[in-house]
PDB file of C-alpha atoms in Angstrom:
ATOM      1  CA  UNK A 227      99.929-220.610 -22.219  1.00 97.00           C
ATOM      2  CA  UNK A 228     101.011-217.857 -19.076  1.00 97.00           C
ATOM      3  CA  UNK A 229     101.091-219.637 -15.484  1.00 96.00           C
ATOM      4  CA  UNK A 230      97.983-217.899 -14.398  1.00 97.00           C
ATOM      5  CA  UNK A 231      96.166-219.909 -17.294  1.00 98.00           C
ATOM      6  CA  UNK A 232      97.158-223.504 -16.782  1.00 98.00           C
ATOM      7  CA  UNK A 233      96.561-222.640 -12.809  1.00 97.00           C
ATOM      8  CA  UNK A 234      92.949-222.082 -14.284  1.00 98.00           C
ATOM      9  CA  UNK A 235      92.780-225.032 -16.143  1.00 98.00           C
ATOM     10  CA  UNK A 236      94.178-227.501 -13.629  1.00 98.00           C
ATOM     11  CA  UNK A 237      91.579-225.991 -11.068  1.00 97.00           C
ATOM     12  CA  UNK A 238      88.708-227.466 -13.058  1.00 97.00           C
ATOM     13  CA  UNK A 239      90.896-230.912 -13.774  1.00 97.00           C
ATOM     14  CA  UNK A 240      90.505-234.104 -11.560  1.00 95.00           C
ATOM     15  CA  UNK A 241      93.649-235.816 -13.397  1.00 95.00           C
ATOM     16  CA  UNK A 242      96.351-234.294 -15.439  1.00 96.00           C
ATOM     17  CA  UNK A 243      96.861-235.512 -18.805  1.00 96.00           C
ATOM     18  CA  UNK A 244      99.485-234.377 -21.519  1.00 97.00           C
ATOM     19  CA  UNK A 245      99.313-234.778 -25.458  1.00 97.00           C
ATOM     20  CA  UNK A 246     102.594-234.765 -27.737  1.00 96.00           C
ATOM     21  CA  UNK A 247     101.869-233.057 -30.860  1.00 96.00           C
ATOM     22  CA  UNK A 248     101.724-236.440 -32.696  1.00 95.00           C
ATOM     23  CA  UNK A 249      98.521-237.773 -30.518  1.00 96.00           C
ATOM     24  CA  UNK A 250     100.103-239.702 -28.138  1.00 95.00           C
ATOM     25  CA  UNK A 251     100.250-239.347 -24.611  1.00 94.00           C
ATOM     26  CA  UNK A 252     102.619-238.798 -21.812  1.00 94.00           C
ATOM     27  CA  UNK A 253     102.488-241.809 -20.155  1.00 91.00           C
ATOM     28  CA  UNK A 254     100.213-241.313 -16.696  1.00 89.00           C
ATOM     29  CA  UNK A 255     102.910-241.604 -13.940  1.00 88.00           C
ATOM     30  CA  UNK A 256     105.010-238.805 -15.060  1.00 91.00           C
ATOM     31  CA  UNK A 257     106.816-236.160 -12.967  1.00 90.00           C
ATOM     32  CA  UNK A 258     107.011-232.874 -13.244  1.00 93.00           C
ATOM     33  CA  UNK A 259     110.843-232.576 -12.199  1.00 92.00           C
ATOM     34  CA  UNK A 260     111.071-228.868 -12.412  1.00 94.00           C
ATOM     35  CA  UNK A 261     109.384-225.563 -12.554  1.00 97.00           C
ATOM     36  CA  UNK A 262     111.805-223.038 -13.538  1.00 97.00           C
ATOM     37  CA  UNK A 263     112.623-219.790 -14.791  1.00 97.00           C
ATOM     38  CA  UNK A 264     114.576-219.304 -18.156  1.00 96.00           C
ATOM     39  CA  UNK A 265     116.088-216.104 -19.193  1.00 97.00           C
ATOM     40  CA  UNK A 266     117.489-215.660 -22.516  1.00 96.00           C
ATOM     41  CA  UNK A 267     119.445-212.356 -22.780  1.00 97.00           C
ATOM     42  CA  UNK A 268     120.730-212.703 -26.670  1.00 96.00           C
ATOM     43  CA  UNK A 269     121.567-210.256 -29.980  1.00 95.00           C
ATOM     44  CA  UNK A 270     119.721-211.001 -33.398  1.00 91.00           C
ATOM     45  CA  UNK A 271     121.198-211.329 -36.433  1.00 88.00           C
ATOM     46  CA  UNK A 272     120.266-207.701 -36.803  1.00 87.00           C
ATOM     47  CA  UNK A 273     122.129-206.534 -34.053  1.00 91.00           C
ATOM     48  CA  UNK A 274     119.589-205.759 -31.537  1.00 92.00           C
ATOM     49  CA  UNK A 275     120.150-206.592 -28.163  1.00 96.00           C
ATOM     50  CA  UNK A 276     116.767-209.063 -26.936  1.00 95.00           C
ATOM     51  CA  UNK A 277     115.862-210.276 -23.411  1.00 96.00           C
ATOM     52  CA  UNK A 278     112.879-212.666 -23.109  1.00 95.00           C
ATOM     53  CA  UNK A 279     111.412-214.939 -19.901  1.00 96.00           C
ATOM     54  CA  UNK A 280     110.244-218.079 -19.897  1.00 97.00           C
ATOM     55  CA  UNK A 281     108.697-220.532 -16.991  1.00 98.00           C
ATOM     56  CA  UNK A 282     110.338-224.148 -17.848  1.00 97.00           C
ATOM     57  CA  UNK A 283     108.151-227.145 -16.713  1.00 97.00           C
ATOM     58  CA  UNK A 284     110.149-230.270 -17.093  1.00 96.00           C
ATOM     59  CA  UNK A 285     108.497-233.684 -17.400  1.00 95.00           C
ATOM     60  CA  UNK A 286     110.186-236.938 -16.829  1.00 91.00           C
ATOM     61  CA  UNK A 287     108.885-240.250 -17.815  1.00 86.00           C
ATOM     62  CA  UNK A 288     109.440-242.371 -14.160  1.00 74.00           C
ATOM     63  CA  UNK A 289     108.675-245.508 -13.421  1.00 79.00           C
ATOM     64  CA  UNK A 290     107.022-244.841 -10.407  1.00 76.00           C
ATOM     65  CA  UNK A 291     103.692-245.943 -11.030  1.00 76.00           C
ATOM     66  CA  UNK A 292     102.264-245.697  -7.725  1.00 76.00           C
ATOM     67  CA  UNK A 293     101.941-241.699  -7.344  1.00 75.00           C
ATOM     68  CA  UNK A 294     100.337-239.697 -10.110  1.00 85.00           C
ATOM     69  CA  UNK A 295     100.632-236.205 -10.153  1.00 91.00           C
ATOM     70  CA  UNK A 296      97.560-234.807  -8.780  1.00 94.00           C
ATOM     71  CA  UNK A 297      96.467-231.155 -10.145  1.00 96.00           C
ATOM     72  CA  UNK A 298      96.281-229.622  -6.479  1.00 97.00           C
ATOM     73  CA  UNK A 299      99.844-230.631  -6.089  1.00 95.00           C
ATOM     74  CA  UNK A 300     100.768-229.251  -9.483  1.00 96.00           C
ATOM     75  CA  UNK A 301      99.132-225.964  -8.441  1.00 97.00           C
ATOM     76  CA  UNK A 302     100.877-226.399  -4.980  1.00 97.00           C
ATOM     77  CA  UNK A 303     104.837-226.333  -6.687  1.00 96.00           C
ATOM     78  CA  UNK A 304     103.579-223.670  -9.372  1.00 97.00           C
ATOM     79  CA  UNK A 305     102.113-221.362  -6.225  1.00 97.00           C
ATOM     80  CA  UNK A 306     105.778-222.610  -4.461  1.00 97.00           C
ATOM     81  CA  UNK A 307     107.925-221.318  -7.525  1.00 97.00           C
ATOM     82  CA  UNK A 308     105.675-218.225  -7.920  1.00 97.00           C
ATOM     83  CA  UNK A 309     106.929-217.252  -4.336  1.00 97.00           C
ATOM     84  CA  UNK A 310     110.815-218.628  -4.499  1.00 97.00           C
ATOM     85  CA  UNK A 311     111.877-217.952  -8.231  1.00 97.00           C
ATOM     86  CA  UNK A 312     109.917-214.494  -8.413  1.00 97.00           C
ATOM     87  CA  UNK A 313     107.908-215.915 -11.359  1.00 97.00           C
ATOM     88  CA  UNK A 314     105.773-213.267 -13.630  1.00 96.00           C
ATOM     89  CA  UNK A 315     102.915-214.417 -15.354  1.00 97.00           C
ATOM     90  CA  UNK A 316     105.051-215.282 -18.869  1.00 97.00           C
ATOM     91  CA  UNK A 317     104.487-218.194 -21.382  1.00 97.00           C
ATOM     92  CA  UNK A 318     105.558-221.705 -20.315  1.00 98.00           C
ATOM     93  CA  UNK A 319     107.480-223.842 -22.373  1.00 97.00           C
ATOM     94  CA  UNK A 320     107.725-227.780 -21.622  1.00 97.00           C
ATOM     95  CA  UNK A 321     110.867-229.820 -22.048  1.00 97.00           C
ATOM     96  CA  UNK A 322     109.881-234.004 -22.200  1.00 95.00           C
ATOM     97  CA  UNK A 323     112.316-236.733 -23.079  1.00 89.00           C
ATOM     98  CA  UNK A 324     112.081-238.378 -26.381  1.00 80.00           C
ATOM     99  CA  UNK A 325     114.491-239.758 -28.436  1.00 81.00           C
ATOM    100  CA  UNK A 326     116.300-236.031 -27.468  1.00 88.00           C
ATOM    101  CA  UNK A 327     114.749-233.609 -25.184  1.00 91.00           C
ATOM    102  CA  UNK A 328     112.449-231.784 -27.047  1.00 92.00           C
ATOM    103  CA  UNK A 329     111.059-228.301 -26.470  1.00 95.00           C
ATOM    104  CA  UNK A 330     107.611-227.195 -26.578  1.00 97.00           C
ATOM    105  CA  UNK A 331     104.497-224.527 -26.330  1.00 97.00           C
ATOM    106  CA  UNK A 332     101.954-225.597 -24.068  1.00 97.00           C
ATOM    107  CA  UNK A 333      98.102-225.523 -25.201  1.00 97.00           C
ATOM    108  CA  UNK A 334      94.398-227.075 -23.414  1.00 98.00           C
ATOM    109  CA  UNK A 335      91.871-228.862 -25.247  1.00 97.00           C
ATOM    110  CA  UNK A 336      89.811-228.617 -22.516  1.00 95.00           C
ATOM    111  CA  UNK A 337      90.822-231.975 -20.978  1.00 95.00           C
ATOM    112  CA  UNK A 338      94.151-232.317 -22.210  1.00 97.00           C
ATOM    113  CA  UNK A 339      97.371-230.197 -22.067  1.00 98.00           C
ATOM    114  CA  UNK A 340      98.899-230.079 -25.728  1.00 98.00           C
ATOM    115  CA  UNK A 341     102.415-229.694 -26.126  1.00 97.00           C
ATOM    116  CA  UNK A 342     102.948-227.735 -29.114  1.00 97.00           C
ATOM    117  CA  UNK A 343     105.681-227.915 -31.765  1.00 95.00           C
ATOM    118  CA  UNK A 344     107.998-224.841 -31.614  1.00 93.00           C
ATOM    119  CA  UNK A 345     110.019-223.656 -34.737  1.00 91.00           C
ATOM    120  CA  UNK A 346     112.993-221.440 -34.880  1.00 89.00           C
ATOM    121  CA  UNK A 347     112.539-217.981 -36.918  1.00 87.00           C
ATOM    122  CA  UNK A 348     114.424-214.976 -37.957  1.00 87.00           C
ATOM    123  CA  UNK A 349     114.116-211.769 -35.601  1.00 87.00           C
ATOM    124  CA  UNK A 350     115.628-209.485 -38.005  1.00 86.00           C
ATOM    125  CA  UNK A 351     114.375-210.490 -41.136  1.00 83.00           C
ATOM    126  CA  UNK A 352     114.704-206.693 -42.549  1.00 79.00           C
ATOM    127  CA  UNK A 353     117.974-206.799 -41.946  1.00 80.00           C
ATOM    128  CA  UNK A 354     118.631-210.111 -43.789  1.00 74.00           C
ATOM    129  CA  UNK A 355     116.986-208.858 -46.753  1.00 71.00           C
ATOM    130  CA  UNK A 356     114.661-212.215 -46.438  1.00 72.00           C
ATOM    131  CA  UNK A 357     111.736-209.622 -46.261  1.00 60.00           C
ATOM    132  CA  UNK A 358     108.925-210.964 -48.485  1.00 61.00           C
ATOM    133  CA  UNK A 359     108.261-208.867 -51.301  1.00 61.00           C
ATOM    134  CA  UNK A 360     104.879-206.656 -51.059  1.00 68.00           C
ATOM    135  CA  UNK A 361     102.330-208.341 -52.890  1.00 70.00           C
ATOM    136  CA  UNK A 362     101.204-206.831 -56.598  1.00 73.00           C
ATOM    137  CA  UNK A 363      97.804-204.891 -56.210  1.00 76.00           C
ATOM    138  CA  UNK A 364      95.743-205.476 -59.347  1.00 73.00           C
ATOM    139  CA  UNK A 365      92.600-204.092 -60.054  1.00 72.00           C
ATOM    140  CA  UNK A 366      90.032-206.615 -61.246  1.00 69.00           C
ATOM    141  CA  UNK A 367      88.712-204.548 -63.986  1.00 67.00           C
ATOM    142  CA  UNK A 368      92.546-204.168 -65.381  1.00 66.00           C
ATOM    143  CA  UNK A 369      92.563-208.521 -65.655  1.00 64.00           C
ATOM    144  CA  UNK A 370      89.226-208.004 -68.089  1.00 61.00           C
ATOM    145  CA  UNK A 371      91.039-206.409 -70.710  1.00 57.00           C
ATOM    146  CA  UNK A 372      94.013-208.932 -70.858  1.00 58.00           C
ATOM    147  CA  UNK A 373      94.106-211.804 -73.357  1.00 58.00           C
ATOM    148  CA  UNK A 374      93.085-214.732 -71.051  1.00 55.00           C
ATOM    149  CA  UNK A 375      93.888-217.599 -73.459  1.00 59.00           C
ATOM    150  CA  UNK A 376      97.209-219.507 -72.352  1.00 62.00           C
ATOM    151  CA  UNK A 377      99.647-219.666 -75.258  1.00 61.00           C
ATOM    152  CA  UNK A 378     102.070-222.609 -75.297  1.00 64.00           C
ATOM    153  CA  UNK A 379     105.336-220.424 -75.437  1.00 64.00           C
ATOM    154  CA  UNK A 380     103.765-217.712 -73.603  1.00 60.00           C
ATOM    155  CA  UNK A 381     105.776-219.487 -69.996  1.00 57.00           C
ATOM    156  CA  UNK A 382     102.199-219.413 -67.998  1.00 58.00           C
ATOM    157  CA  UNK A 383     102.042-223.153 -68.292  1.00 55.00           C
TER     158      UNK A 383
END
């Protein structure tokens, strides 16, 4: 999800509400303790040079239960770090305190924000030779004429 998207969503929201990918929820009287922007400016296993951008959002589990994040004033400090950081309209990812900090995507059901389970992956997977091999085209008519009982010692069982 880009900034311009959740600023869409939380315009048509009266609370704020955010799912971990296992179905529970962030408890109500979080904080949103930062809006940031990451840059990662790395080389791939193949030896290209990548740069990507990232807004951060950073909840915190307080125990301030008397103020609840509001979606105006969410908005308000994304409009702020638009203006300050220089912020382009890039995927967010969330960082939220479990038993580590975890990292996440950020997705709507329509009343909730889903936080999304990331996964690592190779850039350069031609270079690794990690490629998967092209799959076999067959012709159907070519499997007719081929014996289709399954012998014991023929290894297709």
């Amino acid at each position: 999800m880009t900034l311009s998207e959740i600023k869409q969503h939380l315009s048509k929201l009266e609370t704020i509400a955010f799912q971990l990918p296992n179905g529970d929820l962030v408890p109500e009287h979080f904080h949103v303790t930062e809006v940031g922007k990451v840059t990662k400016h790395f080389i791939d296993c193949g030896g290209v040079l990548r740069k990507e951008e990232r807004v951060n959002f950073q909840l915190w589990n307080a125990n301030d239960y008397n103020h609840r994040l509001h979606p105006e004033k969410l908005i308000h400090i994304i409009e702020l770090s638009e203006k300050t950081l220089n912020l382009k309209d890039v995927n967010i990812e969330v960082e939220y305190q479990g038993e580590t900090i975890g990292k996440y995507g950020l997705g709507f059901d329509g009343t909730s924000f889903l936080l999304t389970n990331t996964a690592t992956a190779c850039l350069a997977e031609d270079q690794c030779g990690i490629t998967p091999q092209p799959k076999l085209k067959v012709r159907l008519s070519d499997l007719q004429n081929q014996n289709t009982s399954c012998d014991p010692n023929s290894g297709c069982c």
